[in-house]
mmCIF file of C-alpha atoms (C1' of nucleotides) in Angstrom:
data_model
loop_
_atom_site.group_PDB
_atom_site.id
_atom_site.type_symbol
_atom_site.label_atom_id
_atom_site.label_comp_id
_atom_site.label_asym_id
_atom_site.label_seq_id
_atom_site.Cartn_x
_atom_site.Cartn_y
_atom_site.Cartn_z
ATOM 1 C CA MET S 7 154.018 196.422 232.866
ATOM 2 C CA ASN S 8 154.973 200.034 232.389
ATOM 3 C CA VAL S 9 157.821 201.052 234.696
ATOM 4 C CA GLU S 10 157.353 204.807 234.435
ATOM 5 C CA GLU S 11 153.650 204.545 235.064
ATOM 6 C CA ILE S 12 154.022 202.319 238.124
ATOM 7 C CA ILE S 13 156.528 204.530 239.886
ATOM 8 C CA LYS S 14 154.711 207.608 238.609
ATOM 9 C CA THR S 15 157.567 209.437 236.987
ATOM 10 C CA SER S 16 157.402 211.443 233.801
ATOM 11 C CA LYS S 17 161.109 211.695 233.054
ATOM 12 C CA GLN S 18 162.830 208.840 231.234
ATOM 13 C CA ILE S 19 165.209 206.655 233.226
ATOM 14 C CA PRO S 20 168.627 205.534 231.859
ATOM 15 C CA LEU S 21 168.680 201.927 230.685
ATOM 16 C CA GLU S 22 170.750 200.365 233.459
ATOM 17 C CA PRO S 23 168.927 201.736 236.509
ATOM 18 C CA ARG S 24 165.676 201.215 234.630
ATOM 19 C CA THR S 25 166.505 197.539 234.261
ATOM 20 C CA LEU S 26 167.155 197.233 237.993
ATOM 21 C CA ILE S 27 163.884 198.960 238.835
ATOM 22 C CA HIS S 28 162.140 196.766 236.292
ATOM 23 C CA LEU S 29 163.547 193.621 237.881
ATOM 24 C CA GLN S 30 162.438 194.770 241.297
ATOM 25 C CA LEU S 31 158.906 195.479 240.076
ATOM 26 C CA VAL S 32 158.672 192.090 238.396
ATOM 27 C CA HIS S 33 159.998 190.464 241.528
ATOM 28 C CA ASN S 34 157.336 192.199 243.629
ATOM 29 C CA LYS S 35 154.598 191.135 241.261
ATOM 30 C CA VAL S 36 155.720 187.526 240.966
ATOM 31 C CA ASN S 37 156.162 187.255 244.703
ATOM 32 C CA GLU S 38 152.721 188.587 245.344
ATOM 33 C CA ALA S 39 151.202 186.065 242.948
ATOM 34 C CA MET S 40 153.126 183.155 244.445
ATOM 35 C CA ASN S 41 152.452 184.115 248.033
ATOM 36 C CA GLY S 42 148.819 184.449 247.117
ATOM 37 C CA ALA S 43 148.822 180.940 245.695
ATOM 38 C CA LEU S 44 150.424 179.619 248.890
ATOM 39 C CA LYS S 45 148.270 181.621 251.273
ATOM 40 C CA PRO S 46 145.558 178.940 251.706
ATOM 41 C CA PHE S 47 148.265 176.590 252.968
ATOM 42 C CA GLU S 48 149.773 179.137 255.334
ATOM 43 C CA VAL S 49 153.325 178.554 254.220
ATOM 44 C CA SER S 50 155.872 181.084 253.016
ATOM 45 C CA LEU S 51 157.719 180.755 249.714
ATOM 46 C CA GLN S 52 160.822 179.767 251.638
ATOM 47 C CA GLN S 53 158.967 177.023 253.446
ATOM 48 C CA PHE S 54 157.503 175.772 250.179
ATOM 49 C CA ASN S 55 160.976 175.752 248.707
ATOM 50 C CA VAL S 56 162.282 173.584 251.551
ATOM 51 C CA LEU S 57 159.398 171.156 251.143
ATOM 52 C CA ARG S 58 160.238 170.817 247.454
ATOM 53 C CA ILE S 59 163.871 170.121 248.263
ATOM 54 C CA LEU S 60 162.831 167.455 250.740
ATOM 55 C CA ARG S 61 160.560 165.819 248.185
ATOM 56 C CA GLY S 62 163.458 165.811 245.760
ATOM 57 C CA GLN S 63 165.417 163.756 248.279
ATOM 58 C CA GLN S 64 163.035 160.849 247.679
ATOM 59 C CA GLY S 65 162.921 159.612 251.221
ATOM 60 C CA LYS S 66 166.594 160.287 251.870
ATOM 61 C CA PRO S 67 166.853 162.676 254.840
ATOM 62 C CA ALA S 68 168.450 166.098 254.443
ATOM 63 C CA ASN S 69 170.286 168.031 257.102
ATOM 64 C CA LEU S 70 170.120 171.756 257.691
ATOM 65 C CA SER S 71 173.272 172.686 255.841
ATOM 66 C CA THR S 72 172.133 170.730 252.790
ATOM 67 C CA LEU S 73 168.822 172.548 252.820
ATOM 68 C CA ASN S 74 170.568 175.866 253.159
ATOM 69 C CA GLU S 75 172.859 175.049 250.279
ATOM 70 C CA ARG S 76 169.988 174.206 247.952
ATOM 71 C CA MET S 77 167.596 176.959 248.904
ATOM 72 C CA VAL S 78 166.962 179.555 246.243
ATOM 73 C CA THR S 79 167.282 182.317 248.795
ATOM 74 C CA LYS S 80 169.823 181.369 251.409
ATOM 75 C CA MET S 81 168.790 182.353 254.864
ATOM 76 C CA SER S 82 170.519 182.636 258.171
ATOM 77 C CA ASN S 83 168.000 180.694 260.098
ATOM 78 C CA THR S 84 166.986 177.400 258.642
ATOM 79 C CA THR S 85 166.430 175.989 262.137
ATOM 80 C CA ARG S 86 163.430 178.169 262.802
ATOM 81 C CA LEU S 87 162.073 177.688 259.298
ATOM 82 C CA VAL S 88 162.081 173.929 259.838
ATOM 83 C CA ASP S 89 160.496 174.501 263.264
ATOM 84 C CA LYS S 90 157.500 175.974 261.513
ATOM 85 C CA LEU S 91 157.196 173.077 259.091
ATOM 86 C CA LEU S 92 157.522 170.711 262.033
ATOM 87 C CA ALA S 93 154.754 172.506 263.906
ATOM 88 C CA LYS S 94 152.512 172.002 260.868
ATOM 89 C CA GLY S 95 153.406 168.316 260.729
ATOM 90 C CA PHE S 96 154.902 168.595 257.239
ATOM 91 C CA VAL S 97 158.348 167.278 258.247
ATOM 92 C CA ASN S 98 160.022 165.068 260.814
ATOM 93 C CA ARG S 99 163.309 165.927 262.474
ATOM 94 C CA THR S 100 165.649 163.496 264.213
ATOM 95 C CA VAL S 101 169.259 163.689 265.311
ATOM 96 C CA CYS S 102 171.565 161.929 262.899
ATOM 97 C CA PRO S 103 172.734 158.714 264.622
ATOM 98 C CA SER S 104 176.112 158.541 262.870
ATOM 99 C CA ASN S 105 176.947 162.177 263.600
ATOM 100 C CA ARG S 106 174.969 163.631 266.438
ATOM 101 C CA ARG S 107 175.804 167.200 265.466
ATOM 102 C CA LYS S 108 173.613 166.854 262.425
ATOM 103 C CA VAL S 109 169.873 166.549 262.134
ATOM 104 C CA GLU S 110 167.924 164.505 259.641
ATOM 105 C CA ILE S 111 164.865 166.094 258.142
ATOM 106 C CA VAL S 112 162.329 164.218 256.047
ATOM 107 C CA ILE S 113 159.014 165.242 254.559
ATOM 108 C CA THR S 114 155.960 163.461 256.004
ATOM 109 C CA ASP S 115 153.107 161.894 254.045
ATOM 110 C CA SER S 116 150.944 164.789 255.103
ATOM 111 C CA GLY S 117 153.642 167.171 253.876
ATOM 112 C CA LEU S 118 153.795 165.411 250.529
ATOM 113 C CA LYS S 119 150.056 165.536 250.145
ATOM 114 C CA VAL S 120 149.796 169.246 250.886
ATOM 115 C CA LEU S 121 152.811 169.952 248.689
ATOM 116 C CA GLY S 122 150.925 168.353 245.821
ATOM 117 C CA GLN S 123 148.047 170.738 246.409
ATOM 118 C CA MET S 124 150.462 173.683 246.543
ATOM 119 C CA ASP S 125 151.844 172.619 243.178
ATOM 120 C CA GLU S 126 148.391 172.765 241.677
ATOM 121 C CA SER S 127 147.739 176.177 243.159
ATOM 122 C CA LEU S 128 151.061 177.477 241.833
ATOM 123 C CA GLU S 129 150.310 176.003 238.447
ATOM 124 C CA GLU S 130 147.293 178.288 238.272
ATOM 125 C CA ALA S 131 149.422 181.230 239.347
ATOM 126 C CA HIS S 132 151.832 180.430 236.517
ATOM 127 C CA GLN S 133 149.051 180.752 234.014
ATOM 128 C CA VAL S 134 148.397 184.272 235.202
ATOM 129 C CA ILE S 135 152.040 185.276 235.595
ATOM 130 C CA PHE S 136 153.084 183.983 232.199
ATOM 131 C CA GLN S 137 149.955 184.768 230.239
ATOM 132 C CA ASN S 138 151.803 187.130 227.891
ATOM 133 C CA PHE S 139 154.765 184.818 227.319
ATOM 134 C CA LYS S 140 155.309 182.479 224.445
ATOM 135 C CA LYS S 141 157.680 179.538 224.946
ATOM 136 C CA GLN S 142 160.264 181.363 222.874
ATOM 137 C CA ASP S 143 160.008 184.473 225.070
ATOM 138 C CA LEU S 144 160.731 182.401 228.147
ATOM 139 C CA GLU S 145 163.741 180.804 226.529
ATOM 140 C CA GLN S 146 165.055 184.178 225.521
ATOM 141 C CA LEU S 147 164.437 185.590 228.984
ATOM 142 C CA ASN S 148 166.282 182.706 230.631
ATOM 143 C CA LYS S 149 169.177 183.261 228.282
ATOM 144 C CA LEU S 150 169.366 186.937 229.171
ATOM 145 C CA LEU S 151 169.083 186.270 232.893
ATOM 146 C CA ASP S 152 172.070 183.965 232.581
ATOM 147 C CA LYS S 153 174.190 187.015 231.832
ATOM 148 C CA PHE S 154 173.854 188.208 235.410
ATOM 149 C CA MET U 4 174.724 182.391 236.198
ATOM 150 C CA ASN U 5 173.832 178.724 236.091
ATOM 151 C CA VAL U 6 170.547 178.052 237.880
ATOM 152 C CA GLU U 7 171.007 174.305 238.327
ATOM 153 C CA GLU U 8 174.490 174.736 239.670
ATOM 154 C CA ILE U 9 173.520 177.403 242.181
ATOM 155 C CA ILE U 10 170.658 175.462 243.707
ATOM 156 C CA LYS U 11 172.668 172.245 243.345
ATOM 157 C CA THR U 12 170.199 170.147 241.467
ATOM 158 C CA SER U 13 170.986 167.674 238.731
ATOM 159 C CA LYS U 14 167.521 167.224 237.267
ATOM 160 C CA GLN U 15 166.260 169.717 234.714
ATOM 161 C CA ILE U 16 163.556 172.132 235.792
ATOM 162 C CA PRO U 17 160.521 172.979 233.582
ATOM 163 C CA LEU U 18 160.770 176.335 231.853
ATOM 164 C CA GLU U 19 158.183 178.274 233.853
ATOM 165 C CA PRO U 20 159.302 177.441 237.396
ATOM 166 C CA ARG U 21 162.877 177.729 236.190
ATOM 167 C CA THR U 22 162.186 181.292 235.095
ATOM 168 C CA LEU U 23 160.778 182.163 238.498
ATOM 169 C CA ILE U 24 163.780 180.651 240.277
ATOM 170 C CA HIS U 25 166.040 182.449 237.857
ATOM 171 C CA LEU U 26 164.394 185.771 238.587
ATOM 172 C CA GLN U 27 164.731 185.189 242.295
ATOM 173 C CA LEU U 28 168.424 184.361 241.978
ATOM 174 C CA VAL U 29 169.063 187.449 239.870
ATOM 175 C CA HIS U 30 167.130 189.518 242.360
ATOM 176 C CA ASN U 31 169.271 188.176 245.221
ATOM 177 C CA LYS U 32 172.466 188.912 243.348
ATOM 178 C CA VAL U 33 171.487 192.407 242.261
ATOM 179 C CA ASN U 34 170.269 193.243 245.743
ATOM 180 C CA GLU U 35 173.468 192.082 247.298
ATOM 181 C CA ALA U 36 175.500 194.227 244.915
ATOM 182 C CA MET U 37 173.367 197.290 245.502
ATOM 183 C CA ASN U 38 173.247 196.905 249.262
ATOM 184 C CA GLY U 39 176.995 196.494 249.196
ATOM 185 C CA ALA U 40 177.360 199.734 247.276
ATOM 186 C CA LEU U 41 175.149 201.513 249.812
ATOM 187 C CA LYS U 42 176.692 199.926 252.885
ATOM 188 C CA PRO U 43 179.321 202.675 253.461
ATOM 189 C CA PHE U 44 176.464 205.164 253.744
ATOM 190 C CA GLU U 45 174.427 202.981 256.097
ATOM 191 C CA VAL U 46 171.205 203.348 254.177
ATOM 192 C CA SER U 47 168.933 200.640 252.856
ATOM 193 C CA LEU U 48 167.820 200.417 249.240
ATOM 194 C CA GLN U 49 164.403 201.653 250.279
ATOM 195 C CA GLN U 50 165.898 204.672 252.005
ATOM 196 C CA PHE U 51 168.041 205.402 248.950
ATOM 197 C CA ASN U 52 164.966 205.157 246.805
ATOM 198 C CA VAL U 53 163.143 207.727 248.921
ATOM 199 C CA LEU U 54 166.094 210.110 248.776
ATOM 200 C CA ARG U 55 166.061 209.863 244.986
ATOM 201 C CA ILE U 56 162.355 210.621 244.881
ATOM 202 C CA LEU U 57 162.911 213.660 247.085
ATOM 203 C CA ARG U 58 165.707 214.903 244.852
ATOM 204 C CA GLY U 59 163.370 214.499 241.879
ATOM 205 C CA GLN U 60 161.002 216.893 243.590
ATOM 206 C CA GLN U 61 163.529 219.698 243.083
ATOM 207 C CA GLY U 62 162.915 221.464 246.324
ATOM 208 C CA LYS U 63 159.187 220.851 246.272
ATOM 209 C CA PRO U 64 158.235 218.969 249.440
ATOM 210 C CA ALA U 65 156.680 215.521 249.260
ATOM 211 C CA ASN U 66 154.275 214.006 251.726
ATOM 212 C CA LEU U 67 154.216 210.415 252.917
ATOM 213 C CA SER U 68 151.512 209.177 250.607
ATOM 214 C CA THR U 69 153.311 210.629 247.590
ATOM 215 C CA LEU U 70 156.506 208.873 248.607
ATOM 216 C CA ASN U 71 154.666 205.624 249.087
ATOM 217 C CA GLU U 72 153.033 205.966 245.697
ATOM 218 C CA ARG U 73 156.342 206.459 243.920
ATOM 219 C CA MET U 74 158.422 203.913 245.761
ATOM 220 C CA VAL U 75 159.542 200.930 243.741
ATOM 221 C CA THR U 76 158.633 198.596 246.560
ATOM 222 C CA LYS U 77 155.616 199.941 248.382
ATOM 223 C CA MET U 78 155.849 199.504 252.092
ATOM 224 C CA SER U 79 153.427 199.750 254.932
ATOM 225 C CA ASN U 80 155.561 201.975 257.050
ATOM 226 C CA THR U 81 156.935 205.017 255.360
ATOM 227 C CA THR U 82 156.775 206.961 258.625
ATOM 228 C CA ARG U 83 159.531 204.955 260.249
ATOM 229 C CA LEU U 84 161.604 204.897 257.084
ATOM 230 C CA VAL U 85 161.566 208.680 257.024
ATOM 231 C CA ASP U 86 162.369 208.667 260.759
ATOM 232 C CA LYS U 87 165.653 206.971 259.933
ATOM 233 C CA LEU U 88 166.518 209.473 257.218
ATOM 234 C CA LEU U 89 165.622 212.253 259.615
ATOM 235 C CA ALA U 90 167.910 210.810 262.289
ATOM 236 C CA LYS U 91 170.750 210.858 259.760
ATOM 237 C CA GLY U 92 169.992 214.460 258.865
ATOM 238 C CA PHE U 93 169.249 213.633 255.222
ATOM 239 C CA VAL U 94 165.706 215.041 255.269
ATOM 240 C CA ASN U 95 163.583 217.609 257.051
ATOM 241 C CA ARG U 96 160.003 216.971 258.069
ATOM 242 C CA THR U 97 157.414 219.629 258.879
ATOM 243 C CA VAL U 98 153.641 219.594 259.187
ATOM 244 C CA CYS U 99 151.968 220.936 256.089
ATOM 245 C CA PRO U 100 150.534 224.367 257.024
ATOM 246 C CA SER U 101 147.616 224.222 254.584
ATOM 247 C CA ASN U 102 146.552 220.749 255.661
ATOM 248 C CA ARG U 103 147.848 219.803 259.051
ATOM 249 C CA ARG U 104 147.149 216.106 258.528
ATOM 250 C CA LYS U 105 149.927 215.988 255.987
ATOM 251 C CA VAL U 106 153.656 216.258 256.461
ATOM 252 C CA GLU U 107 156.134 217.921 254.136
ATOM 253 C CA ILE U 108 159.401 216.142 253.583
ATOM 254 C CA VAL U 109 162.363 217.695 251.806
ATOM 255 C CA ILE U 110 165.894 216.476 251.248
ATOM 256 C CA THR U 111 168.597 218.503 253.014
ATOM 257 C CA ASP U 112 171.833 219.786 251.491
ATOM 258 C CA SER U 113 173.670 217.118 253.423
ATOM 259 C CA GLY U 114 171.258 214.532 252.034
ATOM 260 C CA LEU U 115 171.816 215.748 248.493
ATOM 261 C CA LYS U 116 175.564 215.617 248.936
ATOM 262 C CA VAL U 117 175.586 212.066 250.295
ATOM 263 C CA LEU U 118 173.088 211.002 247.641
ATOM 264 C CA GLY U 119 175.564 212.159 245.011
ATOM 265 C CA GLN U 120 178.197 209.916 246.561
ATOM 266 C CA MET U 121 175.749 207.006 246.633
ATOM 267 C CA ASP U 122 175.124 207.526 242.926
ATOM 268 C CA GLU U 123 178.825 207.185 242.227
ATOM 269 C CA SER U 124 179.056 204.050 244.318
ATOM 270 C CA LEU U 125 176.067 202.529 242.543
ATOM 271 C CA GLU U 126 177.530 203.474 239.199
ATOM 272 C CA GLU U 127 180.473 201.228 240.022
ATOM 273 C CA ALA U 128 178.104 198.460 241.063
ATOM 274 C CA HIS U 129 176.351 198.774 237.703
ATOM 275 C CA GLN U 130 179.599 198.122 235.921
ATOM 276 C CA VAL U 131 179.928 194.827 237.753
ATOM 277 C CA ILE U 132 176.263 193.843 237.521
ATOM 278 C CA PHE U 133 175.979 194.586 233.813
ATOM 279 C CA GLN U 134 179.443 193.550 232.692
ATOM 280 C CA ASN U 135 178.071 190.838 230.406
ATOM 281 C CA PHE U 136 175.348 192.968 228.888
ATOM 282 C CA LYS U 137 175.451 194.830 225.620
ATOM 283 C CA LYS U 138 173.084 197.755 225.151
ATOM 284 C CA GLN U 139 170.952 195.587 222.904
ATOM 285 C CA ASP U 140 170.695 192.869 225.560
ATOM 286 C CA LEU U 141 169.366 195.376 228.050
ATOM 287 C CA GLU U 142 166.805 196.649 225.606
ATOM 288 C CA GLN U 143 165.662 193.139 224.880
ATOM 289 C CA LEU U 144 165.523 192.300 228.574
ATOM 290 C CA ASN U 145 163.434 195.365 229.321
ATOM 291 C CA LYS U 146 161.079 194.414 226.537
ATOM 292 C CA LEU U 147 160.641 190.911 227.913
ATOM 293 C CA LEU U 148 160.151 192.158 231.472
ATOM 294 C CA ASP U 149 157.333 194.335 230.175
ATOM 295 C CA LYS U 150 155.367 191.164 229.489
ATOM 296 C CA PHE U 151 154.912 190.574 233.201
ATOM 297 C "C1'" DA B 12 127.246 223.863 264.785
ATOM 298 C "C1'" DA B 13 127.105 218.748 265.754
ATOM 299 C "C1'" DA B 14 127.705 214.386 263.964
ATOM 300 C "C1'" DC B 15 129.636 211.472 260.752
ATOM 301 C "C1'" DA B 16 132.691 210.005 257.275
ATOM 302 C "C1'" DA B 17 137.088 210.490 254.814
ATOM 303 C "C1'" DT B 18 141.985 211.380 254.767
ATOM 304 C "C1'" DA B 19 146.952 211.282 256.352
ATOM 305 C "C1'" DT B 20 149.852 209.752 259.453
ATOM 306 C "C1'" DT B 21 151.359 207.400 263.619
ATOM 307 C "C1'" DT B 22 151.647 203.723 266.876
ATOM 308 C "C1'" DG B 23 151.288 198.921 268.614
ATOM 309 C "C1'" DT B 24 152.147 194.455 267.828
ATOM 310 C "C1'" DA B 25 153.220 190.263 265.438
ATOM 311 C "C1'" DT B 26 156.147 188.036 262.307
ATOM 312 C "C1'" DA B 27 160.316 187.668 259.408
ATOM 313 C "C1'" DT B 28 164.990 187.959 258.615
ATOM 314 C "C1'" DA B 29 170.055 188.901 259.724
ATOM 315 C "C1'" DC B 30 174.083 188.448 262.401
ATOM 316 C "C1'" DA B 31 176.788 187.023 266.185
ATOM 317 C "C1'" DA B 32 177.562 184.324 270.117
ATOM 318 C "C1'" DA B 33 176.686 179.984 272.448
ATOM 319 C "C1'" DT B 34 176.092 174.982 272.642
ATOM 320 C "C1'" DG B 35 177.123 170.357 271.767
ATOM 321 C "C1'" DT B 36 179.725 167.029 269.067
ATOM 322 C "C1'" DA B 37 183.510 165.203 266.434
ATOM 323 C "C1'" DT B 38 188.294 165.208 264.723
ATOM 324 C "C1'" DG B 39 193.234 165.656 264.889
ATOM 325 C "C1'" DA B 40 197.600 166.754 267.253
ATOM 326 C "C1'" DT B 41 200.546 166.216 271.144
ATOM 327 C "C1'" DA W 26 193.619 160.892 277.352
ATOM 328 C "C1'" DT W 27 193.786 166.054 276.917
ATOM 329 C "C1'" DC W 28 193.618 170.020 274.422
ATOM 330 C "C1'" DA W 29 192.627 172.844 270.667
ATOM 331 C "C1'" DT W 30 190.134 173.240 266.524
ATOM 332 C "C1'" DA W 31 186.471 172.575 263.307
ATOM 333 C "C1'" DC W 32 181.727 171.557 262.437
ATOM 334 C "C1'" DA W 33 176.425 171.641 262.700
ATOM 335 C "C1'" DT W 34 172.956 173.547 264.821
ATOM 336 C "C1'" DT W 35 170.623 176.465 268.141
ATOM 337 C "C1'" DT W 36 169.703 180.579 270.664
ATOM 338 C "C1'" DG W 37 169.716 185.594 271.690
ATOM 339 C "C1'" DT W 38 169.107 189.857 270.044
ATOM 340 C "C1'" DA W 39 168.635 193.589 266.860
ATOM 341 C "C1'" DT W 40 166.488 195.246 262.861
ATOM 342 C "C1'" DA W 41 163.047 195.081 259.118
ATOM 343 C "C1'" DT W 42 158.641 194.572 257.403
ATOM 344 C "C1'" DA W 43 153.445 193.771 257.543
ATOM 345 C "C1'" DC W 44 148.939 194.610 259.187
ATOM 346 C "C1'" DA W 45 145.543 196.569 262.034
ATOM 347 C "C1'" DA W 46 143.994 199.845 265.231
ATOM 348 C "C1'" DA W 47 144.467 204.507 267.011
ATOM 349 C "C1'" DT W 48 145.007 209.513 266.525
ATOM 350 C "C1'" DA W 49 144.440 213.879 264.497
ATOM 351 C "C1'" DT W 50 142.608 216.812 261.031
ATOM 352 C "C1'" DT W 51 139.556 218.036 257.423
ATOM 353 C "C1'" DG W 52 135.372 217.818 254.687
ATOM 354 C "C1'" DT W 53 130.356 216.883 254.331
ATOM 355 C "C1'" DT W 54 125.702 216.318 255.749
ATOM 356 C "C1'" DT W 55 121.781 217.515 258.363
#
DNA sequence: AAACAATATTTGTATATACAAATGTATGAT
DNA sequence: ATCATACATTTGTATATACAAATATTGTTT
């Protein structure tokens, strides 16, 4: 990836803004690849993320605030995101009996099955995304990202 | 930045998906900082980006397709983005006399002045964003990001 | 020149996301 | 028990973004 070439500029950019532009470009590219991998399943990255969290609960229900807390990208409207998953039959939602303000969300068998297929599709995307990375590069990158 | 802590998971995540989550978290954080820096001026990052491109033109007008080509994040609706800048008086838009399909967009004096203030505000944001980075770290990070 | 295709932008519409106010429920103080 | 407050979610609404179709202009072919 060549920053200057992509944004079609000839003049050199100072290191700090260049890094921010670079991050944005990588983000765009990665997102495109991941959304592409999820496209056949008609779910957004956010929805996929929620399904993964629910699987991680191992049968234990999660409520909306828990989901929101664990999401990679926090969003203001988890209700409507779960609505979509519900409409696809990937989750069940019930009011929490011990505290009726809360809701209990669990992933369905169908949700689990499709999530497995999404994993496979994303695995393929990883191979493309990370084709130029050695294990050591990834470790180094993670270390640098920690500085943010 | 501790990935596992932020998304509140105890189990360790494989290196590749962890990198993608990491990138997303960094992206969120950087975006928040930059949007915060631009908030007093009521412009989005995309709008700021377009203003910078126009300044880079040094008086020479740019048309919509040129802007779109040079934007960090390409978007499907540059017309309405420019509408907003126009409404704020930061740009002028005229039909190109030699080819009336095209439009010519230039940054106004007012736009240039405010853009200068935005630069200062972003400079401060940089200091926060990059506080843990040495010059060498940034160079290394840019090199690794090139692998995408 | 008329017809057709190509180009540049605009508009319509659907979907996504953000933010604030509203709703329903539970908890604690008086 | 009543009231005020806090909590969890939902709803309304505004704004942002995405995609496709529509419009206007130019270039090309016959």
